[in-house]
Tab-separated table of C-alpha atoms and ligand atoms in Angstrom:
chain	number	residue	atom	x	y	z
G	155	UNK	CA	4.810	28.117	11.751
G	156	UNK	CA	8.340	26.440	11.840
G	157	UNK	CA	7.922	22.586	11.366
G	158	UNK	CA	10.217	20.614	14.409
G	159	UNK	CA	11.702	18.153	12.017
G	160	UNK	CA	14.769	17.894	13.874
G	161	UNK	CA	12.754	16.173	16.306
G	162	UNK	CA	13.372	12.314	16.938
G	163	UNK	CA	10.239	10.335	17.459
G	164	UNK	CA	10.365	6.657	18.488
G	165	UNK	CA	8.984	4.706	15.286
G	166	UNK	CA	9.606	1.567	17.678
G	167	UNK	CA	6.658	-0.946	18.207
G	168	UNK	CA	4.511	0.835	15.948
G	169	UNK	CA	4.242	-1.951	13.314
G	170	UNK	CA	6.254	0.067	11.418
G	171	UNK	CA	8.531	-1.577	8.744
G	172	UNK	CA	10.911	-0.290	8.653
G	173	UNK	CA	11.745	-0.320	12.621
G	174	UNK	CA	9.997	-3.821	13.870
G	175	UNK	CA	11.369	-5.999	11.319
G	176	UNK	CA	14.497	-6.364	11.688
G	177	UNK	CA	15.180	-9.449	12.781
G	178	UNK	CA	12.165	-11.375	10.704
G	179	UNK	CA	14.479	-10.046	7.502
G	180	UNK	CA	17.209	-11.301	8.946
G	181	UNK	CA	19.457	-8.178	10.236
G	182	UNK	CA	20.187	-7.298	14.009
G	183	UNK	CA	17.387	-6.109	16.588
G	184	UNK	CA	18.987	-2.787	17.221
G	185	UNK	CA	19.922	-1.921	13.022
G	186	UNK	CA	19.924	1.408	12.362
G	187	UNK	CA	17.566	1.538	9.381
G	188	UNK	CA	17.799	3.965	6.614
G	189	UNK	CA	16.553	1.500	3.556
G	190	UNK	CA	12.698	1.472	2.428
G	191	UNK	CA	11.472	4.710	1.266
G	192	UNK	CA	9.539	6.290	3.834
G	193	UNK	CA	10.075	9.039	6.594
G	194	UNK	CA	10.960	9.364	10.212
G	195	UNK	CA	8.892	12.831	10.067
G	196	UNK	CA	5.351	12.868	11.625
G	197	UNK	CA	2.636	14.054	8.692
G	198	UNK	CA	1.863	17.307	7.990
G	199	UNK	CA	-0.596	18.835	11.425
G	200	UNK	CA	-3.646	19.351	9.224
G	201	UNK	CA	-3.505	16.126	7.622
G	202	UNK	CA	-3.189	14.657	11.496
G	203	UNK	CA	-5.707	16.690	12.532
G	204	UNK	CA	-8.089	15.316	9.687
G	205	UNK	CA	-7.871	11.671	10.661
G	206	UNK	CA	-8.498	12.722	14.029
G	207	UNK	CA	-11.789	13.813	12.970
G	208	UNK	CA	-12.613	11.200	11.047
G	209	UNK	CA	-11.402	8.824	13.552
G	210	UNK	CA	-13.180	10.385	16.033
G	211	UNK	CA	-17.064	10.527	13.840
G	212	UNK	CA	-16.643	6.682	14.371
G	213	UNK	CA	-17.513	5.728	10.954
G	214	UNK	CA	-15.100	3.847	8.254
G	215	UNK	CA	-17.698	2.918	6.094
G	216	UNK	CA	-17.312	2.130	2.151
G	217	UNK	CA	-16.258	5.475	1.265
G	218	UNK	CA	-15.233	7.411	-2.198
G	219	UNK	CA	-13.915	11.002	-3.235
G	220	UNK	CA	-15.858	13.935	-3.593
G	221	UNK	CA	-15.671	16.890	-5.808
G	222	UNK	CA	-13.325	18.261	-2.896
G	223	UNK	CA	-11.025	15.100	-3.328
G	224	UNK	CA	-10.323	15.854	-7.015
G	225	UNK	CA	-10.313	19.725	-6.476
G	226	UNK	CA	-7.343	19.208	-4.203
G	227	UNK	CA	-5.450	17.018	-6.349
G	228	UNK	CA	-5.892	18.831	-9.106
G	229	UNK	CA	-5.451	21.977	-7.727
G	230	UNK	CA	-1.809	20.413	-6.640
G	231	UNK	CA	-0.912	19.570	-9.983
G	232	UNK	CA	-2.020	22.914	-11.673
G	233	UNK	CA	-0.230	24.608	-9.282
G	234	UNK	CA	3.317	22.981	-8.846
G	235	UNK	CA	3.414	21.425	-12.130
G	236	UNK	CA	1.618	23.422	-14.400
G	237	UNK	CA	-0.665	20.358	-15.606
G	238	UNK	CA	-4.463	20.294	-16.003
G	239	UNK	CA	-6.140	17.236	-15.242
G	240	UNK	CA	-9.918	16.330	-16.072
G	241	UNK	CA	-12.129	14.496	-13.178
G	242	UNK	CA	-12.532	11.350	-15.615
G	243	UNK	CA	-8.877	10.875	-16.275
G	244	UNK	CA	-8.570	9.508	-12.342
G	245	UNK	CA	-8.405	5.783	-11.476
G	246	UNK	CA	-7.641	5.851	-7.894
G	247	UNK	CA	-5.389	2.444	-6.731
G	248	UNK	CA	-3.829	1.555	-3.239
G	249	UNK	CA	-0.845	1.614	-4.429
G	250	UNK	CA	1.609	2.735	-6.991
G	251	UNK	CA	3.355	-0.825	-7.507
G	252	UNK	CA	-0.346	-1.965	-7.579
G	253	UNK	CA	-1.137	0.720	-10.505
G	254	UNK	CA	1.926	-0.510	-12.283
G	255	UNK	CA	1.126	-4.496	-12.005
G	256	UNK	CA	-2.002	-3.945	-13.054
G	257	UNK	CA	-1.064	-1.533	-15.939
G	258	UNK	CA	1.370	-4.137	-16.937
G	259	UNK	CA	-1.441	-7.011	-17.128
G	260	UNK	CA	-3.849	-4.772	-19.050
G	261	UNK	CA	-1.622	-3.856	-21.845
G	262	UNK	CA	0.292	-6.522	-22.393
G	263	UNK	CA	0.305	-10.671	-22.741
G	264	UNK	CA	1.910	-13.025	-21.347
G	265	UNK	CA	5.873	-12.956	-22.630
G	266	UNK	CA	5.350	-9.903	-24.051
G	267	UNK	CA	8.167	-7.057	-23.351
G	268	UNK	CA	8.492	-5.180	-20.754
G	269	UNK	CA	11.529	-1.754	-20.793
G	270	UNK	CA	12.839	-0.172	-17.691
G	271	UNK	CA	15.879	1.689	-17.311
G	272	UNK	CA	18.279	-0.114	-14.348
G	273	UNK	CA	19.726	0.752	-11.883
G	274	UNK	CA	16.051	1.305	-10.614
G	275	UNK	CA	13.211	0.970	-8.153
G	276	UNK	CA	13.073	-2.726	-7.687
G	277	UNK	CA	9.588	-3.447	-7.838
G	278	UNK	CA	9.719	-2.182	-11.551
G	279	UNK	CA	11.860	-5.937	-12.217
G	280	UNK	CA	9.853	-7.591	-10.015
G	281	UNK	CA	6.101	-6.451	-11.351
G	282	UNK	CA	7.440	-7.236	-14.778
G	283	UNK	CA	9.258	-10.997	-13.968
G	284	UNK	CA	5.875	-11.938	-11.322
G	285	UNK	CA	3.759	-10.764	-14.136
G	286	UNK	CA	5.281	-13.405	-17.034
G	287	UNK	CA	6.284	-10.555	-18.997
G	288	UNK	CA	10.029	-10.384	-20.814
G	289	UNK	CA	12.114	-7.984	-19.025
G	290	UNK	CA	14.048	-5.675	-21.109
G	291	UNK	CA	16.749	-3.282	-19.789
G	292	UNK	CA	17.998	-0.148	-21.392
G	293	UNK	CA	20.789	0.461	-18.398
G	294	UNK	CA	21.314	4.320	-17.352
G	295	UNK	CA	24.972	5.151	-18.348
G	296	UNK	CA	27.199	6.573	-15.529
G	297	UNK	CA	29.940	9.431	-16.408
G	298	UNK	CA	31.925	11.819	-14.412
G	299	UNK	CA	29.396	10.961	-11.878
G	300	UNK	CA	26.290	11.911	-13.908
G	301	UNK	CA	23.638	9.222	-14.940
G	302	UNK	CA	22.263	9.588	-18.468
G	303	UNK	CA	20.137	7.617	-21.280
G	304	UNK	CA	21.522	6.092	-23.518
G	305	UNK	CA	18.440	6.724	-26.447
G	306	UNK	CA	20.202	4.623	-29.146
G	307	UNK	CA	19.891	1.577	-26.855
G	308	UNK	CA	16.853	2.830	-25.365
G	309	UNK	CA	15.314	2.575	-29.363
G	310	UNK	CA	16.974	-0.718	-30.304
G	311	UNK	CA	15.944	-2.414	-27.392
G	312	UNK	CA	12.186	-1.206	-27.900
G	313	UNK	CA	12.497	-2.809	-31.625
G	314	UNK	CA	14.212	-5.543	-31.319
G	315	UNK	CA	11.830	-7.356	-28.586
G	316	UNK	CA	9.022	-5.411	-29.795
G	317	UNK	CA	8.442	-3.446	-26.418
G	318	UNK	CA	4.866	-3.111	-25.504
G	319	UNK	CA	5.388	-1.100	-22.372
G	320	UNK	CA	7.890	1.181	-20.598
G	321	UNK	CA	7.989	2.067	-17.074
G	322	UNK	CA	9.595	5.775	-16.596
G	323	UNK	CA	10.667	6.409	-13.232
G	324	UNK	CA	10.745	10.433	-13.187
G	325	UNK	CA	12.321	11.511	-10.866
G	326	UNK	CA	14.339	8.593	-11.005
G	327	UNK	CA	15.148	6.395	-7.661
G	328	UNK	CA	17.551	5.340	-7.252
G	329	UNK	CA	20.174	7.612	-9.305
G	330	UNK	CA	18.056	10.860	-8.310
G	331	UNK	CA	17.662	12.004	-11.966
G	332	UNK	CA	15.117	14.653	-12.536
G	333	UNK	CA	14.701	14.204	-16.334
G	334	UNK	CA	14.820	17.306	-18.757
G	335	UNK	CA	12.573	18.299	-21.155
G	336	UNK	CA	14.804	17.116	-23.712
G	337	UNK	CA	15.647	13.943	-22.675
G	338	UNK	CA	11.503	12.999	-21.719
G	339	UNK	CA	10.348	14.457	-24.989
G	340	UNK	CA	13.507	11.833	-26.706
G	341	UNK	CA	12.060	9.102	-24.891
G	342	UNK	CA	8.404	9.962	-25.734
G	343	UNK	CA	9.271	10.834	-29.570
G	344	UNK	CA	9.797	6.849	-29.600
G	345	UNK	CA	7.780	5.547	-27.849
G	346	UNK	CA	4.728	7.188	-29.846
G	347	UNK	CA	6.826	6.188	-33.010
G	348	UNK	CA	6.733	2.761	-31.989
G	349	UNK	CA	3.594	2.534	-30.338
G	350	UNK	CA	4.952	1.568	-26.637
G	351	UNK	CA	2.738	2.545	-24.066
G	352	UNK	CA	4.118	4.712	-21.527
G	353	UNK	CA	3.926	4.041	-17.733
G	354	UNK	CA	5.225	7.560	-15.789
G	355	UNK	CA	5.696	6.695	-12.065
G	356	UNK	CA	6.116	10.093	-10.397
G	357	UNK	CA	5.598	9.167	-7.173
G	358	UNK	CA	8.822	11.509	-6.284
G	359	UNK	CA	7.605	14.395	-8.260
G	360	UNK	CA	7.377	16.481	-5.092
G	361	UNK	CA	10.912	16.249	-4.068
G	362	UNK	CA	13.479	18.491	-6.493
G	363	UNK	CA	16.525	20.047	-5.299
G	364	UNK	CA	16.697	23.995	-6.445
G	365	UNK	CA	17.939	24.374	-9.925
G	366	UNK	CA	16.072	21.407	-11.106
G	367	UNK	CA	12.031	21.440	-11.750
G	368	UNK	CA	9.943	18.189	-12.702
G	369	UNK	CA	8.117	17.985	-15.807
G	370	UNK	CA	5.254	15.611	-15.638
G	371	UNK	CA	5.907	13.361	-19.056
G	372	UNK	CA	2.225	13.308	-19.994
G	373	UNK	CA	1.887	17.123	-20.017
G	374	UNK	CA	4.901	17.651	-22.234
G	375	UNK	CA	2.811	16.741	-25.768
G	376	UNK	CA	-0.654	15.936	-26.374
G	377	UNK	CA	0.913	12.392	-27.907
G	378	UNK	CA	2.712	11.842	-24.999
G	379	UNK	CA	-1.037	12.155	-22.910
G	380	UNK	CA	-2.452	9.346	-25.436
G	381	UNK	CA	0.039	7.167	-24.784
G	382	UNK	CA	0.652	7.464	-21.012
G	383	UNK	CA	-0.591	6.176	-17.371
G	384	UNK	CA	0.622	8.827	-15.244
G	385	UNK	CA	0.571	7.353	-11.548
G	386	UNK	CA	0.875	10.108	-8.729
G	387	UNK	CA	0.624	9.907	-4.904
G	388	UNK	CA	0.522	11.940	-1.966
G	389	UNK	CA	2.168	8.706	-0.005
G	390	UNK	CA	6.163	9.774	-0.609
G	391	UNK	CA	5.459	13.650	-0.367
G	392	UNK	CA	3.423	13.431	3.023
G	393	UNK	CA	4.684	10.264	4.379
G	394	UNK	CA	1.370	8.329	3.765
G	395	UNK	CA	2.482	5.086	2.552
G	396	UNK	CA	0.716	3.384	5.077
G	397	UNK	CA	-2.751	5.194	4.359
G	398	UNK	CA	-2.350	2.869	0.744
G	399	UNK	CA	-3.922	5.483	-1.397
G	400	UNK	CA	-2.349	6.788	-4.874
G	401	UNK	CA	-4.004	8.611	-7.860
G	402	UNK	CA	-3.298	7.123	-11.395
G	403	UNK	CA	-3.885	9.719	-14.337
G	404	UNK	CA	-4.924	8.058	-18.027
G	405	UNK	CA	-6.186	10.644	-20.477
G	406	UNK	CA	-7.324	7.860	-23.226
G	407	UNK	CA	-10.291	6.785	-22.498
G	408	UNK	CA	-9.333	3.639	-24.747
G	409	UNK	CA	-6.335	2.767	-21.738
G	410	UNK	CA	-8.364	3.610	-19.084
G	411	UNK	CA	-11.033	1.347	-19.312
G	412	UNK	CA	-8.780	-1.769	-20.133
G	413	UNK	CA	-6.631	-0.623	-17.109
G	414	UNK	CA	-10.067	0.095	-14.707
G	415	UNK	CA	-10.922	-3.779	-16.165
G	416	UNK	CA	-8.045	-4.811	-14.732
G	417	UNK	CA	-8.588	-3.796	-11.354
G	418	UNK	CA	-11.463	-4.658	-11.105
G	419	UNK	CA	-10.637	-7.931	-12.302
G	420	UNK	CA	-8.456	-7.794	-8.859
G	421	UNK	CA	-11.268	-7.000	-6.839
G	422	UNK	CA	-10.558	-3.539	-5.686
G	423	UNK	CA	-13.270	-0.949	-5.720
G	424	UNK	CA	-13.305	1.776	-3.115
G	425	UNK	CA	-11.103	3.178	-1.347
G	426	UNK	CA	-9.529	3.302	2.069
G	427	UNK	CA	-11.379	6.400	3.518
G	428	UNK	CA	-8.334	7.564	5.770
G	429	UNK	CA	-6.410	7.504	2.752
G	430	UNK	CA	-8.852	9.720	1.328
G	431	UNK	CA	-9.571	11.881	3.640
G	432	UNK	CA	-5.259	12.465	3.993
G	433	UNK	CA	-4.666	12.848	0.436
G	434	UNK	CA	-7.266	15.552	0.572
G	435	UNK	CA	-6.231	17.403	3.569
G	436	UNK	CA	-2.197	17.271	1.953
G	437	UNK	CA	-2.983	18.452	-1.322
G	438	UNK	CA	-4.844	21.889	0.533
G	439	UNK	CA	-3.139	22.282	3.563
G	440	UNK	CA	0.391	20.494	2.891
G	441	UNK	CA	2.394	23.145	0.881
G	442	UNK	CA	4.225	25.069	3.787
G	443	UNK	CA	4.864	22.245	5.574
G	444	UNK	CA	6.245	20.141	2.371
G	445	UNK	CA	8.538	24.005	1.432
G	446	UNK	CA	10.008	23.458	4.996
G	447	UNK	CA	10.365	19.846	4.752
G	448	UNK	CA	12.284	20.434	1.534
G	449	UNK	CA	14.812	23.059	2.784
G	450	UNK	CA	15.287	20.320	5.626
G	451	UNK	CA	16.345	18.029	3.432
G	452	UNK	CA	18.399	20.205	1.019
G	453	UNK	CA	20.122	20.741	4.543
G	454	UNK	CA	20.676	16.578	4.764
G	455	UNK	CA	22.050	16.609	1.472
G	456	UNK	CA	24.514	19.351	2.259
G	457	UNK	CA	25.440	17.486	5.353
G	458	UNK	CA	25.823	13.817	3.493
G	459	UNK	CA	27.561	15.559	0.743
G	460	UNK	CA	30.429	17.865	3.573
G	461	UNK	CA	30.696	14.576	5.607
G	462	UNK	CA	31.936	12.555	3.008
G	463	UNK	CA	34.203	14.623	1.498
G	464	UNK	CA	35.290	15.014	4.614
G	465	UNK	CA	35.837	12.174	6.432
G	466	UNK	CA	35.398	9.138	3.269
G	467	UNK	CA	36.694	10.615	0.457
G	468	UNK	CA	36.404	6.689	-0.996
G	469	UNK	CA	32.690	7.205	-0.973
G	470	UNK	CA	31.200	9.244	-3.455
G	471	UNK	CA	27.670	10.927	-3.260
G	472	UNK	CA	26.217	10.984	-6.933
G	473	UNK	CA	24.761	14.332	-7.009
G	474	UNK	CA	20.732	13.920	-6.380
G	475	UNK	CA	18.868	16.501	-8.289
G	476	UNK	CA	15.523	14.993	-6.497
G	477	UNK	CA	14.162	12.130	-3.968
G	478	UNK	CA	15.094	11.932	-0.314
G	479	UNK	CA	17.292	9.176	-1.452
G	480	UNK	CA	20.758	9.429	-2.027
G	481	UNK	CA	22.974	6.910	-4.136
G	482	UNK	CA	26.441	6.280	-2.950
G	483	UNK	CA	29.093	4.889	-5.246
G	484	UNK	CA	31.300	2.626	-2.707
G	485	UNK	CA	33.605	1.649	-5.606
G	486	UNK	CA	36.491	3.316	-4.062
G	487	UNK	CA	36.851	1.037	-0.612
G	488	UNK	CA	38.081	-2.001	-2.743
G	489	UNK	CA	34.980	-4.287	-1.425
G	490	UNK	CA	32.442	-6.482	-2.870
G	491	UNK	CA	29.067	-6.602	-2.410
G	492	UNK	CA	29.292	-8.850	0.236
G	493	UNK	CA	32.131	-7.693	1.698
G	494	UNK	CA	30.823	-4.376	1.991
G	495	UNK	CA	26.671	-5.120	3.099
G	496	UNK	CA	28.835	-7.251	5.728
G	497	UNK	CA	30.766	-4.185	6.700
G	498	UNK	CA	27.892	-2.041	6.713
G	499	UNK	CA	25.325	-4.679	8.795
G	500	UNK	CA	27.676	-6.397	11.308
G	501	UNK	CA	30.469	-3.902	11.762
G	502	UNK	CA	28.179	-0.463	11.214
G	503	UNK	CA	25.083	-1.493	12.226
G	504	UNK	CA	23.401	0.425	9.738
G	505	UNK	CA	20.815	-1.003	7.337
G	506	UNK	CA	20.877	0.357	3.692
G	507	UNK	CA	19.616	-0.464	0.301
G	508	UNK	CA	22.178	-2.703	-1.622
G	509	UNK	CA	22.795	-1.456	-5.269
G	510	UNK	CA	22.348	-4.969	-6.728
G	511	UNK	CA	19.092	-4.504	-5.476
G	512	UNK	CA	18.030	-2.311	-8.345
G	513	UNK	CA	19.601	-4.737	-11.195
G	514	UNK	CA	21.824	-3.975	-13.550
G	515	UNK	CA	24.671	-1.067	-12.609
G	516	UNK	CA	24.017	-1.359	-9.178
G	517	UNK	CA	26.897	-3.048	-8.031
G	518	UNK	CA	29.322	-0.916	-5.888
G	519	UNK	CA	26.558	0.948	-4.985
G	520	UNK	CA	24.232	1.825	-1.745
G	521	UNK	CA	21.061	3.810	-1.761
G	522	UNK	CA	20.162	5.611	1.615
G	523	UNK	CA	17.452	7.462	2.574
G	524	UNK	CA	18.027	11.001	4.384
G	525	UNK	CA	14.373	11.945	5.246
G	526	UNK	CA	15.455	11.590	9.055
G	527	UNK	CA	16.530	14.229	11.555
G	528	UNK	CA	20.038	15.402	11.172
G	529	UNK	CA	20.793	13.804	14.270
G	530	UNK	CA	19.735	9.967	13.105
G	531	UNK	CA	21.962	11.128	9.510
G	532	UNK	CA	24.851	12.547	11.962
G	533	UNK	CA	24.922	8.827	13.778
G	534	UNK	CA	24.105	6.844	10.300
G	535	UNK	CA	27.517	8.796	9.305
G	536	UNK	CA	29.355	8.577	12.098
G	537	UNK	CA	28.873	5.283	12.265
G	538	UNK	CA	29.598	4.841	8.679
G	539	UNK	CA	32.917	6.368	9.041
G	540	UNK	CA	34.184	4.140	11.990
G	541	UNK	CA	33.331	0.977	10.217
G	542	UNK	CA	35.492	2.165	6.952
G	543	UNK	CA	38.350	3.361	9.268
G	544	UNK	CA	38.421	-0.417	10.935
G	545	UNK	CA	37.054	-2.588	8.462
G	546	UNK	CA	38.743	-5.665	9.828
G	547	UNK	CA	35.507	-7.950	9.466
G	548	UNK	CA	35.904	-8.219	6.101
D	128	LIG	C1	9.652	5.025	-7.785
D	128	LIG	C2	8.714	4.475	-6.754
D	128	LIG	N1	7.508	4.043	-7.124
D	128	LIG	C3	6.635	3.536	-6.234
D	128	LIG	C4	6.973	3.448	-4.896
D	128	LIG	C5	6.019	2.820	-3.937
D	128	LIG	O1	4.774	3.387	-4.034
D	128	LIG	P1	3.542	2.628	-3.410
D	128	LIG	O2	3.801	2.465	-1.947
D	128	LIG	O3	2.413	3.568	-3.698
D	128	LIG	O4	3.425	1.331	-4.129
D	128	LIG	C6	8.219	3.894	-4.476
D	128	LIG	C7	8.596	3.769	-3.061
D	128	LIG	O5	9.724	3.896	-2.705
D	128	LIG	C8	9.111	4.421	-5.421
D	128	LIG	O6	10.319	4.852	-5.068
């Protein structure tokens, strides 16, 4: 079966967030948005065809997985990522920003340190700052238009505010780093050696480009597993995100129950059943669809990448080597930040992700998402281009 996802579907007055809010965050009504992190692709057919059913029985009663539900997930992780998982290891959260708020409250106090590695994921910053913790940042270094760690900071930082926790983002978003073995085993090596706990959000695991493969950090070392809160979700790979179901993986049993504590402490206990019942229907049925869905968007890439060279030389992609999100460095057409988000919103019309966004060594930069048909990329580009060519608002 070939998967239509050059297909445009109106996302319009669907409640959807990314399409109906424009205005209430302050942009124009008709904004073309390519910003928050989810897809203008319909799910997979099976997983559509599974809340149908369970739509149709009537039911949406207090519900919880079944021996199926953790069969399929770990049957997903054996299988693309060569990891074993155990049935007890699996704390199951709405969300993966709610996994990593509540991972941050369980194992650690109030003021107590806090590492991630900007430019990244916002909500990493803002889980941390909301939380009362110490934000530290060991910033990603940027060469020859590479992003790498920089482990000497990465250490000092870690002892000199006495890090408690680190939040990994592997793959990263927003650079598109898909971490080696080398570099995740470096970072693990000290985090065990200085007893920092070890938050792995790999929510974009799913999405590599060829030549690159993702290593889940937890599997790399039996020390790494004691020392780690792996948090996984169907929600990015099968455009779930509003189903609000994610699958956190903590081998210690010691972690597990002070992070379970937590959420309970938070009041959440079940749940949502159609989140369930897609995560299970993905995880069996998904895999040709999410092949296709990645040669689609190995096809955006290519067409980002040709465009720009192309047509705004000044713009340069940084190489993804996973995520559906690419990260432009907009260095080169002699704007600032606000020059340039004024360019892009008022003169463009497109709405992007700002590179200040995502803290420190984000400024210059825009992140934009290319899980869209080529034809919604095509305009985003076009579009793009016109506004550079005649930037007289600025
Ligand atoms: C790195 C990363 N983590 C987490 C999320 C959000 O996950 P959730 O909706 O499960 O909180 C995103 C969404 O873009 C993300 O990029």
């Amino acid at each position: 079966m070939q998967y239509p996802f050059d297909r445009l579907t109106d996302r319009r007055n669907t409640d959807s967030l990314k399409y109906d809010f424009a205005e209430k965050r302050g942009k124009p009504r008709d904004i073309l948005p390519l910003w928050v992190a989810d897809m203008d692709f319909p799910a997979p057919p099976a997983v559509i065809e599974a809340l149908t059913e369970k739509s149709r029985h009537g039911i949406f009663g207090y519900s919880e997985g079944r021996e199926d539900y953790f069969a399929a997930l770990s049957g997903w992780y054996c299988k693309n990522f060569d990891w074993e998982i155990r049935p007890e290891w699996l704390v199951k959260t709405p969300s993966v920003v709610f996994a990593i708020c509540a991972a941050i409250r369980a194992f650690t106090k109030d003021q107590d340190a806090v590492l991630i590695q900007q430019p990244v994921y916002y909500p990493f910053t803002e889980s941390i700052v909301s939380n009362n913790r110490k934000l530290v940042v060991n910033q990603l270094i940027y060469a020859d238009g590479k992003y790498t760690i920089d482990l000497r900071d990465f250490e000092e930082k870690i002892v000199q505010n006495q890090v408690k926790l680190f939040i990994l983002c592997s793959p990263h978003n927003p650079v598109g780093r898909v971490w080696t073995e080398e570099e995740l085993t470096a970072m693990g090596d000290i985090c065990v050696k200085h007893g920092v706990i070890v938050v792995s959000d790999e929510i974009h695991a799913d999405f590599v480009y060829p030549g690159h493969r993702h290593l889940v950090f937890a599997g790399l070392n039996p020390a790494f597993s004691e020392i780690t809160v792996t948090c996984t979700a169907p929600t990015k790979t099968f455009n779930l995100a509003g189903l609000q179901i994610s699958n956190i993986l903590i081998a210690n049993s010691a972690l597990r129950t002070r992070f379970r504590h937590e959420i309970g402490r938070a009041g959440y206990s079940q749940p949502n059943v159609m989140g369930l019942v897609a995560c299970r229907a993905a995880y069996t049925q998904g895999q040709e669809w999410l092949d296709q869905l990645r040669a689609y968007l190995a096809g955006n890439l290519d067409c980002v990448r040709q465009f720009l060279q192309a047509q705004i030389p000044q713009i340069r992609l940084v190489e993804p080597e996973g995520t559906y999100l690419v990260w432009l460095d907009c260095r080169g057409l002699g704007l600032d930040d606000q020059q340039r988000e004024r360019l892009l919103v008022e003169k463009a019309g497109l709405w992007l992700d700002t590179g200040t966004m995502f803290g420190a060594g984000g400024e210059g930069f825009e992140r934009v998402n290319i899980a869209c048909p080529r034809a919604t990329l095509k305009e985003a580009l076009g579009r793009l281009q016109k506004s550079v060519e005649n930037p007289s608002i600025t």
